[in-house]
Each structure stands twice: as C-alpha cells, then as structure tokens.
CSV table of C-alpha atoms and ligand atoms in Angstrom, one decimal:
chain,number,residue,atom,x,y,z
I,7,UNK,CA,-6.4,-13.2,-52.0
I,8,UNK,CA,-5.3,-16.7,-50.4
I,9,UNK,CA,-5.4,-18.3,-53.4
I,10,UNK,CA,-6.2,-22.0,-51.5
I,11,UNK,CA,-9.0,-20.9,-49.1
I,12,UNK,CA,-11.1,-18.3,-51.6
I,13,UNK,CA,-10.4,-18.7,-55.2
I,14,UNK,CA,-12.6,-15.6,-56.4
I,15,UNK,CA,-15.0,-13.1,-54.8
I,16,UNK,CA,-17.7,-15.8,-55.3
I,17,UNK,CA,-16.0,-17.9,-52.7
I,18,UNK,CA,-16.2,-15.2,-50.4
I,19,UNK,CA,-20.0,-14.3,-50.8
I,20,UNK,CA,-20.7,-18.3,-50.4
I,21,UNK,CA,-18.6,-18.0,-47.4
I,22,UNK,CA,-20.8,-15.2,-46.0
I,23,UNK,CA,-24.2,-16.2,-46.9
I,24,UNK,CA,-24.7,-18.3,-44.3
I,25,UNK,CA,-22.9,-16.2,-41.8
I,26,UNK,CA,-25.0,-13.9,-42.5
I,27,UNK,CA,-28.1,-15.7,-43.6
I,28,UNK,CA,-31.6,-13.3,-44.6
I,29,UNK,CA,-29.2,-10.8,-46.9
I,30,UNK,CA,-30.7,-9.6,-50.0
I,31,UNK,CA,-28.0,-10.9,-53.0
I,32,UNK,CA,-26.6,-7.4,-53.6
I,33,UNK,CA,-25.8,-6.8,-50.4
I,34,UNK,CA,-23.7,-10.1,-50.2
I,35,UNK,CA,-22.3,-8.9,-53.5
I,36,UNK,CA,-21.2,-5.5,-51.9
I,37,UNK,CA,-19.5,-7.1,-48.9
I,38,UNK,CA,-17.7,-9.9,-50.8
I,39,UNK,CA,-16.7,-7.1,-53.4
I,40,UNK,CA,-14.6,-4.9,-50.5
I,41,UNK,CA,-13.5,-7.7,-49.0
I,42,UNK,CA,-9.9,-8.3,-48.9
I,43,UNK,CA,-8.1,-11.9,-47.9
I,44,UNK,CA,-5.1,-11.7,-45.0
I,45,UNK,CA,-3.1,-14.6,-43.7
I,46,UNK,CA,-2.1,-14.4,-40.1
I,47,UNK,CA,0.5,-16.7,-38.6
I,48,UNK,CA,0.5,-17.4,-34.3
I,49,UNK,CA,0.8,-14.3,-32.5
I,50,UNK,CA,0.7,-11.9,-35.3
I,51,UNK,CA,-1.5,-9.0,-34.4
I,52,UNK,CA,-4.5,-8.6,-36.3
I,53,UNK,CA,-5.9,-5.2,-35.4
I,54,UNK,CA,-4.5,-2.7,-32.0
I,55,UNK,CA,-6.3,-1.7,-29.2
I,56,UNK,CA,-6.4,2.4,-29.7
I,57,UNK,CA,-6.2,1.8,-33.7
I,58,UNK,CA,-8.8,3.5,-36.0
I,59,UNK,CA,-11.7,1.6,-36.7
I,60,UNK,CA,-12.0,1.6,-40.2
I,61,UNK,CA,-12.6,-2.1,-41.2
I,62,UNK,CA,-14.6,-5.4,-40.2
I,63,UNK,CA,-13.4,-8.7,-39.2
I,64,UNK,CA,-14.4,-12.2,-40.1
I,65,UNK,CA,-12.3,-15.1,-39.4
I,66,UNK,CA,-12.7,-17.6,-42.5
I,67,UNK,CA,-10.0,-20.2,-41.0
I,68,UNK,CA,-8.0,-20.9,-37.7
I,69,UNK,CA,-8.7,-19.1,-34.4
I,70,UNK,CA,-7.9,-15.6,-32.7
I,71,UNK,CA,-7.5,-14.2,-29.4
I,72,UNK,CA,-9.1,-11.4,-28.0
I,73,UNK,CA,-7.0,-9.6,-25.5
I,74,UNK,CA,-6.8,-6.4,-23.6
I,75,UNK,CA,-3.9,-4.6,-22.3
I,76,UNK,CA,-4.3,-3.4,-18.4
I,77,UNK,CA,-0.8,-2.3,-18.3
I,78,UNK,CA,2.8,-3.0,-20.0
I,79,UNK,CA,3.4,-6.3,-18.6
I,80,UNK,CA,0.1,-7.4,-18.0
I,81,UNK,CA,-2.9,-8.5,-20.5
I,82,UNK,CA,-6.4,-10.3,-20.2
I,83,UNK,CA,-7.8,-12.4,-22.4
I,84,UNK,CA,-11.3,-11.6,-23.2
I,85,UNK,CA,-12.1,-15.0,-25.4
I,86,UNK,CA,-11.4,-17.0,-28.4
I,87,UNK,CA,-13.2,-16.6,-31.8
I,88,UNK,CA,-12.9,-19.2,-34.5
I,89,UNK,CA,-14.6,-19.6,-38.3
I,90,UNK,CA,-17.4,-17.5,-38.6
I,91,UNK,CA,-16.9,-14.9,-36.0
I,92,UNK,CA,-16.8,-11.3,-36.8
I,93,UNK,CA,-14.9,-8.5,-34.8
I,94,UNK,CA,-14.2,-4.7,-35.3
I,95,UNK,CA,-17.5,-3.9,-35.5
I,96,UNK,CA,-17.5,-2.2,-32.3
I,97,UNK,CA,-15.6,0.3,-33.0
I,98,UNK,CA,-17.5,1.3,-36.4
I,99,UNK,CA,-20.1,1.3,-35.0
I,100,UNK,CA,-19.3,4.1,-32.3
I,101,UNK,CA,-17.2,5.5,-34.5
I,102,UNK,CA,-14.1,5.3,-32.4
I,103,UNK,CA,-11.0,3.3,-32.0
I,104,UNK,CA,-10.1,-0.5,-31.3
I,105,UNK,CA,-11.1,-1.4,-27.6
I,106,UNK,CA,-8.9,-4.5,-27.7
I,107,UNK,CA,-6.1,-6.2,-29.6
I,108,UNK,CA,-7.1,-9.2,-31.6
I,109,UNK,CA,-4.0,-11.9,-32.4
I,110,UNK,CA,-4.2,-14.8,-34.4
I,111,UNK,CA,-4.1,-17.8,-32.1
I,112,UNK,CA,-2.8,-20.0,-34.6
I,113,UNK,CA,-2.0,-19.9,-38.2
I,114,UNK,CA,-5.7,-17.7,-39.2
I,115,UNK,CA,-7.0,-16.3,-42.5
I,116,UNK,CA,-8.9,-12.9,-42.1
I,117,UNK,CA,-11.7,-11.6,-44.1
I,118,UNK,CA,-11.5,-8.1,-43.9
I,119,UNK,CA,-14.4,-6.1,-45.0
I,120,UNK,CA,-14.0,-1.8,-46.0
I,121,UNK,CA,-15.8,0.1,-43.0
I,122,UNK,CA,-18.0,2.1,-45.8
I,123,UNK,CA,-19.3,-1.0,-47.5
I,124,UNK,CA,-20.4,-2.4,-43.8
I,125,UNK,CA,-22.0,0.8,-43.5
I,126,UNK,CA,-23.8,0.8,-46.4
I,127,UNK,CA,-25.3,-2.4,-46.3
I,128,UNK,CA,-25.7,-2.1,-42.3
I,129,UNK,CA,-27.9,0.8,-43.5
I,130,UNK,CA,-30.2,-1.3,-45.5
I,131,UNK,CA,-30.5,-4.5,-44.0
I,132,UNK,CA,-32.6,-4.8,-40.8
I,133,UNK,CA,-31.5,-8.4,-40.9
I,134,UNK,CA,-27.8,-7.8,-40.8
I,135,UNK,CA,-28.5,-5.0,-37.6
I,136,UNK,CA,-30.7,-7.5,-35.5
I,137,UNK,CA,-27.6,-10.0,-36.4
I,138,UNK,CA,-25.3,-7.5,-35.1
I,139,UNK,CA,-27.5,-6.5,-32.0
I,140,UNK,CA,-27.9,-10.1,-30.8
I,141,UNK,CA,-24.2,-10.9,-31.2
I,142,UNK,CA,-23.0,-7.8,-29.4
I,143,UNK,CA,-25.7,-8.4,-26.3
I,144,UNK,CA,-25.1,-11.7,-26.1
I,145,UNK,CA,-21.0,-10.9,-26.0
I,146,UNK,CA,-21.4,-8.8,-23.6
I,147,UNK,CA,-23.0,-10.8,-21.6
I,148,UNK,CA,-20.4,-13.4,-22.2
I,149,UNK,CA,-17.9,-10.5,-21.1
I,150,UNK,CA,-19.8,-9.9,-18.0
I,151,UNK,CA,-19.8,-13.7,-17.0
I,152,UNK,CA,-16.5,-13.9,-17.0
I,153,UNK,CA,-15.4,-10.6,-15.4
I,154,UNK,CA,-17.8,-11.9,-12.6
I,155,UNK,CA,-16.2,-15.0,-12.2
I,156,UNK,CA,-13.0,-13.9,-12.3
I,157,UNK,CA,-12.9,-11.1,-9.9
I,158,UNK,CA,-14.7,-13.9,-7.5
I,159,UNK,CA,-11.5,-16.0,-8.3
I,160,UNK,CA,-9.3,-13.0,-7.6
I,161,UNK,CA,-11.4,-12.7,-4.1
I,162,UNK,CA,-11.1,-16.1,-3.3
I,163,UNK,CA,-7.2,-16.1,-3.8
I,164,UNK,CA,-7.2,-12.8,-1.8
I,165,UNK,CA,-8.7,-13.9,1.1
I,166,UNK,CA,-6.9,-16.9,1.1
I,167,UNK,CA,-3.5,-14.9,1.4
I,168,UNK,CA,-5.2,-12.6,3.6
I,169,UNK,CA,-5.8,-15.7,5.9
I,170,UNK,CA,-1.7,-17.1,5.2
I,171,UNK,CA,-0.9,-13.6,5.7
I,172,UNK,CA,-2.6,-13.2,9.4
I,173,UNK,CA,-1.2,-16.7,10.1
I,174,UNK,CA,2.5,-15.8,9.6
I,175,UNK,CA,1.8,-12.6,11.4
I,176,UNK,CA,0.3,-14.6,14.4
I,177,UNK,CA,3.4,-17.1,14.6
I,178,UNK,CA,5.9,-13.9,13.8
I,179,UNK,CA,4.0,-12.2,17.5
I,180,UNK,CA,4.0,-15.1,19.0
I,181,UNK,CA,7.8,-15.5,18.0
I,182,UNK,CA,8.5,-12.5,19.4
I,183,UNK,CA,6.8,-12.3,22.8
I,184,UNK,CA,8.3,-15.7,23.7
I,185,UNK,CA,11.2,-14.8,22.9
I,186,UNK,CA,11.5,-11.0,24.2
I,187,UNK,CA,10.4,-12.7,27.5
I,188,UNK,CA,12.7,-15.2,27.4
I,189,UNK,CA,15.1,-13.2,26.9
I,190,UNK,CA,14.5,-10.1,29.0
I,191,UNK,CA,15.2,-12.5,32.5
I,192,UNK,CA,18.7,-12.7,31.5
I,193,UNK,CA,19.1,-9.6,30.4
I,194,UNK,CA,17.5,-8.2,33.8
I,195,UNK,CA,20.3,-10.3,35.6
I,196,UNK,CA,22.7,-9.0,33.2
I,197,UNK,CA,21.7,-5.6,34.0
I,198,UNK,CA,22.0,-6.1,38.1
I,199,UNK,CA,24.9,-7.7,37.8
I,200,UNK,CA,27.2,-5.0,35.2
I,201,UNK,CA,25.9,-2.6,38.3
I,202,UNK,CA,27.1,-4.3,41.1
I,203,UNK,CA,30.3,-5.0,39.7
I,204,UNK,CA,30.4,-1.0,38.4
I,205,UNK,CA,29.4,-0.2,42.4
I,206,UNK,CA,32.3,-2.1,43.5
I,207,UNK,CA,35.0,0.0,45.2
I,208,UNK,CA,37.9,-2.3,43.6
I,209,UNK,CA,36.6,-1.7,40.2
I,210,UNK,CA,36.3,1.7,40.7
I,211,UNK,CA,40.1,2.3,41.4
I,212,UNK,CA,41.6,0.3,38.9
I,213,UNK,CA,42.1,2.8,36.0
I,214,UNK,CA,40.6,2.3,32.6
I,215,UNK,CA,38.4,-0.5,34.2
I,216,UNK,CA,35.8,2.1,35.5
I,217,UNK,CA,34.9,2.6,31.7
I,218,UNK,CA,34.6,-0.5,30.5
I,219,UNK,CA,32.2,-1.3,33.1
I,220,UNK,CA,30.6,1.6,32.2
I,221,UNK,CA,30.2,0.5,28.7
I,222,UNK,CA,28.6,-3.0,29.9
I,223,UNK,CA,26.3,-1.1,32.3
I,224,UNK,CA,24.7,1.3,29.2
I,225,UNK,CA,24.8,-1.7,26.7
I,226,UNK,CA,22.9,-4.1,29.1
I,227,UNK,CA,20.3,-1.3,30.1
I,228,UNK,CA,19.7,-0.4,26.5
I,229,UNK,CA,18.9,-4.2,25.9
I,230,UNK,CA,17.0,-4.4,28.7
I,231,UNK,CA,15.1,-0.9,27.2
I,232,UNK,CA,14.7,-2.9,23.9
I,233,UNK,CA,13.1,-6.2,25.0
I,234,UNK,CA,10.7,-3.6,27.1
I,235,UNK,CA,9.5,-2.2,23.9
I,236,UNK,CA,9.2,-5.4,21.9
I,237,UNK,CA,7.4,-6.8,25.3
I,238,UNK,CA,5.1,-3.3,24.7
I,239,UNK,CA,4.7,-4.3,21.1
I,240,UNK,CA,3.4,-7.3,21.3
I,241,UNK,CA,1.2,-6.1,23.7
I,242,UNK,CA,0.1,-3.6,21.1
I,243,UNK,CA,0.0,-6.3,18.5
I,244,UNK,CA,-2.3,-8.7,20.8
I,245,UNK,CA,-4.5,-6.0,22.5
I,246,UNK,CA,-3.2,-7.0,25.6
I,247,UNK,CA,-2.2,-3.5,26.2
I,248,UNK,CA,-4.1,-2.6,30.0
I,249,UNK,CA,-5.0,0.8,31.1
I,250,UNK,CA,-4.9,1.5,34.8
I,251,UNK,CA,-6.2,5.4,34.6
I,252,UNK,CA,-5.2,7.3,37.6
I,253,UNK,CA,-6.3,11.5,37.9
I,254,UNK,CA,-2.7,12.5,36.3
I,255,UNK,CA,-1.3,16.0,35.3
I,256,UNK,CA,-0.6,15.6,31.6
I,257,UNK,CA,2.4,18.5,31.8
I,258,UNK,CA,3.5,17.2,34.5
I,259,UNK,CA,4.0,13.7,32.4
I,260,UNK,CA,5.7,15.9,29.9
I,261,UNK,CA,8.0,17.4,32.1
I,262,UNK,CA,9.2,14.4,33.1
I,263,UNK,CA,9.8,13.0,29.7
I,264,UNK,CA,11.6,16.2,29.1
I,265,UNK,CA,13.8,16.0,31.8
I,266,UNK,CA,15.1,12.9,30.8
I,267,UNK,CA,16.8,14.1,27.7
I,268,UNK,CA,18.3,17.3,29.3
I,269,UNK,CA,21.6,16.1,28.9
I,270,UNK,CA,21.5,15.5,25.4
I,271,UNK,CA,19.1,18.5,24.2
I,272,UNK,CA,22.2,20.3,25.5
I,273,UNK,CA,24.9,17.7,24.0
I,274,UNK,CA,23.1,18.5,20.7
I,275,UNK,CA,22.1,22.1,21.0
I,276,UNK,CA,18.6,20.9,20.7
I,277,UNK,CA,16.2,23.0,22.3
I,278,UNK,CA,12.8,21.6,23.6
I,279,UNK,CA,10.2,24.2,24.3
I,280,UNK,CA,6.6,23.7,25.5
I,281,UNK,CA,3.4,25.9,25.7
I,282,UNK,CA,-0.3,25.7,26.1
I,283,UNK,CA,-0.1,23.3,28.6
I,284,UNK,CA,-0.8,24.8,31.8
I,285,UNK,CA,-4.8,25.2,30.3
I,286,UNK,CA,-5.0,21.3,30.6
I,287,UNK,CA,-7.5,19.7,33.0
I,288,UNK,CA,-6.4,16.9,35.5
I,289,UNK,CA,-7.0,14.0,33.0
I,290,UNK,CA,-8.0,10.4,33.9
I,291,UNK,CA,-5.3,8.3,31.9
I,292,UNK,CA,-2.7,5.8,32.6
I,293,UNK,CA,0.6,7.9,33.6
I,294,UNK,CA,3.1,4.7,32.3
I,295,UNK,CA,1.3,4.7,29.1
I,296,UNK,CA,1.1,7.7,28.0
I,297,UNK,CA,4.9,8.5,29.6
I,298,UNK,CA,5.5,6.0,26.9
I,299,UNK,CA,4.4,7.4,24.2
I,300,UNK,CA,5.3,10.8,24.6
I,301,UNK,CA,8.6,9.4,25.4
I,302,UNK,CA,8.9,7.8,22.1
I,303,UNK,CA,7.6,10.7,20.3
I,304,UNK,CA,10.2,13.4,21.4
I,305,UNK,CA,13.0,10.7,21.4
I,306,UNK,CA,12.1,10.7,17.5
I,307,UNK,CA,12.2,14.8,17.3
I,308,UNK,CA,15.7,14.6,18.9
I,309,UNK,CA,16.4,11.6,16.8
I,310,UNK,CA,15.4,13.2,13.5
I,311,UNK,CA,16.5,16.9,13.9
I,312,UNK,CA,19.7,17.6,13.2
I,313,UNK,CA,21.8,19.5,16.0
I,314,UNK,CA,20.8,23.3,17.0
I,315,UNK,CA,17.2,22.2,15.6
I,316,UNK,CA,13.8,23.2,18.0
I,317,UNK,CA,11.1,21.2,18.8
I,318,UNK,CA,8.0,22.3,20.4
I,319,UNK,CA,5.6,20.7,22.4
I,320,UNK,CA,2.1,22.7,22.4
I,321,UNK,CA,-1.3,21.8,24.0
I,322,UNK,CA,-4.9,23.3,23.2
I,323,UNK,CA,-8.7,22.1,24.1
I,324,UNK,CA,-10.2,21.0,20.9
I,325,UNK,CA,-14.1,19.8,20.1
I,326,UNK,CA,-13.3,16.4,17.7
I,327,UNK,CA,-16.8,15.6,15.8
I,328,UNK,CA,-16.0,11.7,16.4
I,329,UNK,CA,-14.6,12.2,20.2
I,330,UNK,CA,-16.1,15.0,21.6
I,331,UNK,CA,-14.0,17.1,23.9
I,332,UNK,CA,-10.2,15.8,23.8
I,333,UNK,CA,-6.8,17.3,24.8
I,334,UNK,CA,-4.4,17.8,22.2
I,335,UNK,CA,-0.7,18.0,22.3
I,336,UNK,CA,1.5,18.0,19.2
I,337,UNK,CA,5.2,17.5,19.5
I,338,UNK,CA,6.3,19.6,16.4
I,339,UNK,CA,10.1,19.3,15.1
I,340,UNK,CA,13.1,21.2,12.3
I,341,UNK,CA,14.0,17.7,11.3
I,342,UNK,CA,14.7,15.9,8.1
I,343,UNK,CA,11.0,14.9,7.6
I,344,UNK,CA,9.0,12.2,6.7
I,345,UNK,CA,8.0,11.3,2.8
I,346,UNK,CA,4.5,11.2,2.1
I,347,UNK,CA,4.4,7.5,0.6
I,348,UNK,CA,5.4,6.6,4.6
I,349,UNK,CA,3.5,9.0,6.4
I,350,UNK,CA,0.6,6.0,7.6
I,351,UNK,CA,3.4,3.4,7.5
I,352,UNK,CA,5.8,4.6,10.1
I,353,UNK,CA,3.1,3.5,13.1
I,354,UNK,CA,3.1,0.0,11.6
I,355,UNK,CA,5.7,-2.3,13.8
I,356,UNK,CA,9.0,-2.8,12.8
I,357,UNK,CA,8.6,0.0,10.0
I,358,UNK,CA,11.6,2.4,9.3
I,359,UNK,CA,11.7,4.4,6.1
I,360,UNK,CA,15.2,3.6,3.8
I,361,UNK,CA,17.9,1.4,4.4
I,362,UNK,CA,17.8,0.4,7.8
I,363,UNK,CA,21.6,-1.2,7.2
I,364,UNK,CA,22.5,2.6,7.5
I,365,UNK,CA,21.0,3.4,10.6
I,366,UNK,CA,23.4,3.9,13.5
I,367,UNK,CA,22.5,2.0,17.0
I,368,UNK,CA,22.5,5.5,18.9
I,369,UNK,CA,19.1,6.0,20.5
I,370,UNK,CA,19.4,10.1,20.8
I,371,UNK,CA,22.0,10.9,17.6
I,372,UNK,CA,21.2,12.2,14.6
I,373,UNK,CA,19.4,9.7,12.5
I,374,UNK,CA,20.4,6.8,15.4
I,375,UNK,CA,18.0,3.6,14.2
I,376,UNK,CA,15.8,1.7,16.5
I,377,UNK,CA,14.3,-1.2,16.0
I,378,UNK,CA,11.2,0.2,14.7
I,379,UNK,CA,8.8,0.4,17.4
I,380,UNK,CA,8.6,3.8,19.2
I,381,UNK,CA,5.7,4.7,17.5
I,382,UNK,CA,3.8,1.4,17.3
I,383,UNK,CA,4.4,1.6,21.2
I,384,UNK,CA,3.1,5.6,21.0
I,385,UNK,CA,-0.1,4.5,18.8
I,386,UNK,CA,-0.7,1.8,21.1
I,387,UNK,CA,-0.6,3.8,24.1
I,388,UNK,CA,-3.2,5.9,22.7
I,389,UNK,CA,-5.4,4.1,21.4
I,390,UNK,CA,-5.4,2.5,24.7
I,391,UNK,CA,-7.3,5.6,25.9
I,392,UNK,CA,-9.5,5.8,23.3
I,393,UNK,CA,-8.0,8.5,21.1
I,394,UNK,CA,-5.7,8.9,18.3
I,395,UNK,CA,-2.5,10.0,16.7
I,396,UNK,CA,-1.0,10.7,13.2
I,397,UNK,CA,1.7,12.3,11.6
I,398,UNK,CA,2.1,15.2,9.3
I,399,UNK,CA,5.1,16.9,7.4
I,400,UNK,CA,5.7,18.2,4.3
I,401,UNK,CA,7.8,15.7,3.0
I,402,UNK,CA,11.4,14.2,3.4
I,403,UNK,CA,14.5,16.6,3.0
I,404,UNK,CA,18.0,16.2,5.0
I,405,UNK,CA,19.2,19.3,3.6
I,406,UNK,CA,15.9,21.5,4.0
I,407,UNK,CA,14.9,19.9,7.2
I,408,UNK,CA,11.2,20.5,6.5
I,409,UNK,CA,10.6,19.0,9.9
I,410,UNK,CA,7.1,16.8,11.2
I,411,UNK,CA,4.5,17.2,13.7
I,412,UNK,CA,3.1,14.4,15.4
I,413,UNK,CA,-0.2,14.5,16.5
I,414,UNK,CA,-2.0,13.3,19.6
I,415,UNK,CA,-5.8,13.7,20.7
I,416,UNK,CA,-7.1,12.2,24.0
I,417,UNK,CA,-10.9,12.1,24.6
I,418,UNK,CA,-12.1,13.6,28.0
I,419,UNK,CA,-15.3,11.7,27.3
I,420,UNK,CA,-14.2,8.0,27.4
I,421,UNK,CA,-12.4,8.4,30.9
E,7,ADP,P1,12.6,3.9,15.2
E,7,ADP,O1,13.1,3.0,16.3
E,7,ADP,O2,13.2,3.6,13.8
E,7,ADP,O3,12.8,5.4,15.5
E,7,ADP,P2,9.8,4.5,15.3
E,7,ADP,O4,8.6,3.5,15.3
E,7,ADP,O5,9.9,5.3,16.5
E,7,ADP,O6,11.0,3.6,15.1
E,7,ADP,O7,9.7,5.3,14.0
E,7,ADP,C1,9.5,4.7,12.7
E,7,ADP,C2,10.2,5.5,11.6
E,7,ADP,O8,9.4,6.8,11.5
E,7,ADP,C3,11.6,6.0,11.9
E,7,ADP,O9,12.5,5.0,11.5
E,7,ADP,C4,11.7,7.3,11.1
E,7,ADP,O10,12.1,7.0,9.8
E,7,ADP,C5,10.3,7.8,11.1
E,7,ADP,N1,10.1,8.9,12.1
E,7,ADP,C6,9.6,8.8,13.3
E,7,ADP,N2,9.5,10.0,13.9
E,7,ADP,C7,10.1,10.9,13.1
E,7,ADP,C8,10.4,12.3,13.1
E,7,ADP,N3,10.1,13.1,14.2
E,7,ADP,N4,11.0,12.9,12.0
E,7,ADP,C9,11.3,12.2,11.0
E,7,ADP,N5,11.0,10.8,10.9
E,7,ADP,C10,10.5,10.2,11.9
C-alpha cells in the first residue's frame, strides 16, 4: 500500500466511488478489498503486450502510455491515460492476453484490481458493464481516429517523396542524356580518328605500334557502344523510344546477332543453339530494336555462363489471354543464375545484382560488368512493340550454374 496516496482500503473505495459512480456499496467493498497499491517510476513497464490478463488497471496518480510494438525497433503510441482511467480490462474480458504494453509516463501509482473480483462484480452490476461498454466504444473509436489520421499523414509524406523521388529521377535522365550526347560527338571523332591512324601504312610497319593502336581502336569503339546504350536508355526512360516497323524475318534478326559473337562462343567454348524458329511468320517490327534487344540478351547468356556452358535460343506460336496471338522466343542459358529477390529488378536501369566494384570491364567474359543497361535497353525495345519480357531462374549459384531463361513475347495483333 503507498502509504501517502491510500492510507487504508477505505481510501481506495472513496477513490473508486466516483469512478465508478451507480455501484451498490458491497461491490465497492469487494473491489477496494482485492485491490493492491503499485508505484511506478518513468518508463517502468506496467503490464506486457502478450502477458496473461489476469488483473485490472486504474491509474490513481501520474500518467501512463499506451504503446504497441510493430516490430523490434519500432513502437506506436496508442494514447495517454491519467487519474481515473482504467486499462487491462480488454483482455479479461476476452479472456486472452495483453494487446499492448502500458508504461508509466511519469512517476504513476497503479491500482490493481484481482481479475476474479472484477468478474464477480462485473457479473452483478449492470452499471459497471454499461460503464465498461461506453468506455471501450468510445476508445475505439478514439483508436480509429487516430489510425485514420495517421495513415493520411503517412500518405501525405509518401506522396511527397514520391514527388522528390520523380524529381531527382527527372534531373538524374536529363543528366544523362545531356551528357551521353555531349559526349558521344567526341567520342565518334575519337573513334574515326584511332581508325585512320590504325589504316595508316606507317603505323602498320612499325612493330609493337600496330597493337597499341589496336588497343585505342577497341577502347574508343566500346565507348562509343556505351554512350549508344545510355543514349537508348534514356530513350527508354523518356518514352522517346520510336518504332519504325518494317515486314522483317525474326531468325533472320537472330542469326545476325548470333553471328556476331562467333568468335567468342568459340574463344569460350560456348555453344549457341537455336530451334523452333523457322515456324515464325514474317513479323511487322522494327529490325534495329529488336536487334537490340536480342543483342543484349544473349550478350548476358555468354556474359553469365561460364565457359563450355550452352545456351539455347527457341521460338513457338503461343495464344497470350492479354495479347492475343504473339511470337515467343526465349533465350535460355547454364549460367550462374539470378536470385529471386532480383529477378524484377535486373530490367530497372543501372541495376546489377552484388558488388558492382567486382565486376570486370569485359563485355563477353565471364561475369564481365556493364553499366547496367542491357536489359533496360531489351525491355524497352519490347515494349516498344507492344509486348513483354521477364526473367526466370531458379535462383543464383556460381558453383551449380542453375542457369536463367529470359523471356520475350511479341503480339502479332498490335502490328
Ligand atoms: P549489365 O550491363 O550489368 O549486364 P544488364 O541490364 O544487361 O546489365 O543486366 C542487369 C543484371 O542482370 C546483370 O548485372 C546481371 O547481374 C543480371 N543478368 C542479366 N542477364 C543474366 C543472365 N543471363 N544470367 C545471370 N544474370 C543475368
């Protein structure tokens, strides 16, 4: 008993009457009777969320907080009760456990009342259930209030950084198309030039000259490759991306694609097979687009499959319910994989999966890095045409090599 708030068990039932005002006298006797007297100092815990319910609450002096936990770090505050309040009943009532923690919010004395004696009297007095019933509606619908107005707060700050977030995206395009144009001019000239001087018969007979030049010819044209691509993105990224469609054999497209890694299939004891195609219609589509893409995709199966791996490229006519007729052609590959949690991810610009210090510069070795925008480029180009592309793959494994398929459905109807 806190000797200096409640002397004697007659403190406590004056303490309650009004509180609970219309109680017949033995019934205030009861509940002062199983009462017992706590002193809480700030931040003490009162009662646990998850904790047996077997007692009710009334705060006699100071304040407390009612709190929830929605995960280790994080907690919300449900409201403040002060002198008079009760809490606990809750879970009495349904016979369960604690539904939030309750902490003194300063120094707080505590009335706590045995479940069974609440019972009991709860079971007599109509008064003292209407009491209950108007309390707990009318918290409830303090509860609700508040959840309302703050998950419109928490809107309201979302679509604010939703807004700062588009802005910084916008300057971060427009960043990069400036400056991929600006850019690509020199690099053009850079390009010409490395070739004339490599085409220059002096050059070419001065020993160990020949491969320098060499080096400065491949270097420049892989620049020039990369400012193409960023010039594709943001393309991609401002929906600028135009489709000229032309009647256009899609093996022959692959073929060509395929052609251009020959020399590096066999360098890497890759081997590149295709079927299914030869059932293809003529298909309207833009030839330099979907070059592109197809490009980017198989460059990723060499990337990504270590040497003597296979990749397959397969066609079939499929019925799509949302496009109706379409081609498909999946480029399928023994490579390392891609993890799950990145699966949607890797078509978003700039997006490599690990540590993309690690990445060699190599565009066709094992693992060689890019900067990220193959298949931004590749989704782009599709889309372009109306259709779409994803990626599947059992997951990521370097020693396993559960390999990934890439997807790619073009609708004959929107030609
Ligand atoms: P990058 O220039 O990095 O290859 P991409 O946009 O082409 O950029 O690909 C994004 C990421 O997706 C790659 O960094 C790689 O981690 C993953 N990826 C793409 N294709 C494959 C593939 N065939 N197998 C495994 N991972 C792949």
């Amino acid at each position: 008993m806190d000797a200096i708030f409640f002397s004697s068990h007659e403190d406590i039932k004056e303490f309650l009457r009004p509180i609970l005002l219309g109680l017949e006298e033995g019934d205030l006797n009861e509940l002062a009777q199983s009462a017992s007297v706590h002193s809480f100092s700030e931040g003490e815990v009162i009662c646990h969320e998850g904790d047996p319910g077997n007692a009710v609450y009334t705060v006699a002096r100071g304040k407390v907080d009612i709190i929830k936990q929605l995960d280790d770090d994080n907690e919300r505050h449900l409201g403040i009760r002060g002198p008079g309040s009760f809490f606990g009943e809750m879970a009495i009532l349904q016979g369960g456990t604690r539904t939030a923690t309750v902490r003194a919010a300063e120094s707080t004395i505590i009335l706590e009342i045995d479940r069974d004696s609440f019972l009991n009297v709860l079971g007599r007095s109509p008064s003292l259930g209407i009491r209950l019933l108007v309390r707990m509606t009318a918290r409830l619908r303090e509860t609700d209030q508040k959840a309302i107005a703050e998950l419109r707060q928490a809107n309201r700050e979302l679509v604010r950084a939703l807004q700062q977030l588009e802005r910084l995206d916008q300057a971060k395009a427009d960043f990069i198309q400036v400056s991929a144009h600006e850019l690509r001019t020199p690099v053009a000239a850079l390009s010409g030039y490395a070739q004339m001087i490599q085409n220059n018969p002096t050059v070419q007979e001065i020993s160990g000259l020949e491969s320098l030049v060499q080096g400065l010819v491949d270097s420049a044209d892989r620049l020039h490759r990369i400012f193409n691509n960023i010039l594709d993105v943001s393309k991609v990224m401002s929906g600028e991306m135009g489709i000229y469609r032309t009647p256009l054999s899609i093996p022959v497209i692959l073929k060509g694609v395929a052609s251009t890694f020959e020399e590096v299939l066999k360098e890497r004891n890759l081997s590149l097979e295709m079927e299914g195609l030869q059932n293809f219609p003529l298909y309207l589509g833009d030839s330099d687009l979907l070059y592109k893409a197809f490009y980017h995709l198989i460059n990723n199966s060499i990337k990504y499959t270590p040497d003597g791996g296979e990749i397959r490229v397969f066609g079939k006519n499929v019925e799509v319910p949302e496009l109706g007729p379409c081609i498909e052609i999946t480029v399928e590959d023994t490579g390392i994989g891609i993890p799950s949690k990145d699966i949607d991810l890797i078509f978003e610009k700039f997006y490599q999966i690990g540590e993309v210090a690690f990445h060699s510069s190599g565009e066709t070795v094992f693992k060689g890095g890019g900067p990220g925008l193959g298949l931004t480029i590749a989704r782009g180009a599709v889309e372009a045409h109306g259709g779409r592309i994803w990626a599947e793959s059992p997951g990521y494994d370097e020693e396993k090599c559960p390999g990934s398929r890439f997807i790619v459905q073009l609708p004959l109807s929107s030609q």
